[in-house]
Amino acid sequence: MKYIDGFREPKAAQAAAEEIKVLAQRLEREVRIMEVCGSHTMAIARCGIRTLLPPNVLLLSGPGCPVCVTDGGYIDTACELARRGICLATFGDMMKVPGSECDLSQIRAEGGVIQVCYSPLDALEYARAHPEKEIVFLAIGFETTTAPVIGMLHAAITQGIGNISLLTAFKIIPPAMVVLASDPAVQINAFLCPAHVSAIIGAAAYQVLVDRFALPCVVAGFEPLDIIYGLCGILRQLVHKTAQVENQYNRVVRAGGNKRAQALIAEFLKPVDASWRGIGLLQGSGMGLGEKYAEFDAEIRHGVQIELGRPNLACRCGDVLKGVINPPQCALFGKGCTPQHPVGPCMVSSEGSCAAFYKYSRSVL
Ligand code: SF4
């Protein structure tokens, strides 16, 4: 398929939507496709892509919003550090993510020093400008974010800036996909695989889902036509009863990914078990600093330990992140929980499913 006019050519979209209808008819059953990435979730909602799909093609949002899957216990530890007078540096999305008792915006209102960054390098510049302060960067995210954060740490070490450390909760996407693929409560038939993450880890990283579960996996970009073509590719595989990794986003993603970023990550980080909100502890699904860089590990430097947080039992973010429910099925959606007064992280984050549904789909529910 060809892209014309900046990936939004209406005739191409109509033709692809028509093909989706024909393929869906040939399937004669319901199919459940998980879009793993939060940016896909937002783009699907913003572009009204659900309205193009026949009723038997369901899109489920997955665990691909890094803020959403960060456990409340991580926020609790960050709050504790700020209360001790340590300066935090973080992306803005983290400010209203609930911890067990409060969030970072409340800590800032109490006088905690929290620097909001647009890039990890902003934190480095802040540390350079304030050598008298200890800075802890809240290092969360998937492979896409891991590489630039580690690039920042590399720069700090090279430039002799020692007053910065990382509170790490990095996560790796494929282990979570494997867990969801084997969960009978979710019943996934195929994955629309992430774009940015795949640029780092490579399309071949999803082969495990083909080999173990015979699930079609299509890597797609974020433009409307990228997503529609990605869905066409998935439905074609399902109709033909094949399963393979298809890289529809090959203008950016390579089979083997970004080797330079992978080498940087391998030098600084080691695999660790990680706790995912709503999914639980997954073996080898996170990345933590290796022994060689322990002095930059905020848990070691400041003598804290990230424990599991106490979840708000009324919030169903865990089920949303697993694709068990769509956001409107949470009793609090749009009532007790709105972007102005979020109860869970899925309503806070700019990539959260609840925020996406609230912003773009309320009127068609
Ligand atoms: S609507 Fe709010 S409370 Fe419900 S799952 Fe989403 S974020 Fe959690």
Short mmCIF file of N, CA, C and O and ligand atoms in Angstrom, two decimals, residues 315-317 320 330 332-333 337 343-344 346-347 354, ligand 1:
data_model
loop_
_atom_site.label_atom_id
_atom_site.label_comp_id
_atom_site.label_asym_id
_atom_site.label_seq_id
_atom_site.Cartn_x
_atom_site.Cartn_y
_atom_site.Cartn_z
N CYS A 315 -10.70 1.68 41.65
CA CYS A 315 -10.13 2.01 40.33
C CYS A 315 -9.81 0.72 39.59
O CYS A 315 -9.17 -0.18 40.12
N ARG A 316 -10.23 0.64 38.30
CA ARG A 316 -10.03 -0.59 37.55
C ARG A 316 -8.94 -0.45 36.50
O ARG A 316 -8.96 -1.10 35.45
N CYS A 317 -7.96 0.43 36.80
CA CYS A 317 -6.85 0.61 35.84
C CYS A 317 -6.17 -0.72 35.49
O CYS A 317 -5.76 -0.92 34.35
N VAL A 320 -8.13 -2.32 32.88
CA VAL A 320 -8.00 -1.54 31.63
C VAL A 320 -6.66 -1.86 30.97
O VAL A 320 -6.58 -2.11 29.76
N CYS A 330 -15.59 0.95 33.76
CA CYS A 330 -15.27 1.29 35.16
C CYS A 330 -16.37 2.20 35.68
O CYS A 330 -16.73 3.19 35.02
N LEU A 332 -16.38 4.41 37.83
CA LEU A 332 -15.98 5.78 38.14
C LEU A 332 -15.75 6.63 36.90
O LEU A 332 -15.62 7.85 37.00
N PHE A 333 -15.70 6.00 35.74
CA PHE A 333 -15.35 6.72 34.50
C PHE A 333 -16.31 7.90 34.26
O PHE A 333 -17.53 7.73 34.17
N CYS A 337 -14.20 9.99 38.41
CA CYS A 337 -12.86 10.07 37.82
C CYS A 337 -12.89 10.82 36.49
O CYS A 337 -13.54 10.36 35.54
N VAL A 343 -8.69 9.51 39.40
CA VAL A 343 -8.56 8.55 40.50
C VAL A 343 -7.40 7.60 40.21
O VAL A 343 -6.67 7.19 41.10
N GLY A 344 -7.23 7.24 38.94
CA GLY A 344 -6.16 6.31 38.57
C GLY A 344 -5.27 6.88 37.48
O GLY A 344 -5.63 7.88 36.83
N CYS A 346 -4.55 5.87 34.53
CA CYS A 346 -5.03 5.81 33.13
C CYS A 346 -5.83 7.05 32.75
O CYS A 346 -6.07 7.30 31.58
N MET A 347 -6.28 7.82 33.77
CA MET A 347 -6.98 9.08 33.48
C MET A 347 -6.02 10.26 33.56
O MET A 347 -6.32 11.36 33.11
N CYS A 354 -8.06 5.67 29.66
CA CYS A 354 -9.24 6.36 30.20
C CYS A 354 -9.25 7.81 29.73
O CYS A 354 -10.31 8.35 29.36
S1 SF4 B 1 -11.90 5.61 34.92
FE1 SF4 B 1 -10.49 6.31 36.54
S2 SF4 B 1 -10.83 4.94 38.26
FE2 SF4 B 1 -11.70 3.95 36.41
S3 SF4 B 1 -10.03 2.69 35.61
FE3 SF4 B 1 -9.89 4.66 34.58
S4 SF4 B 1 -8.44 5.83 35.82
FE4 SF4 B 1 -9.10 4.09 37.10
#
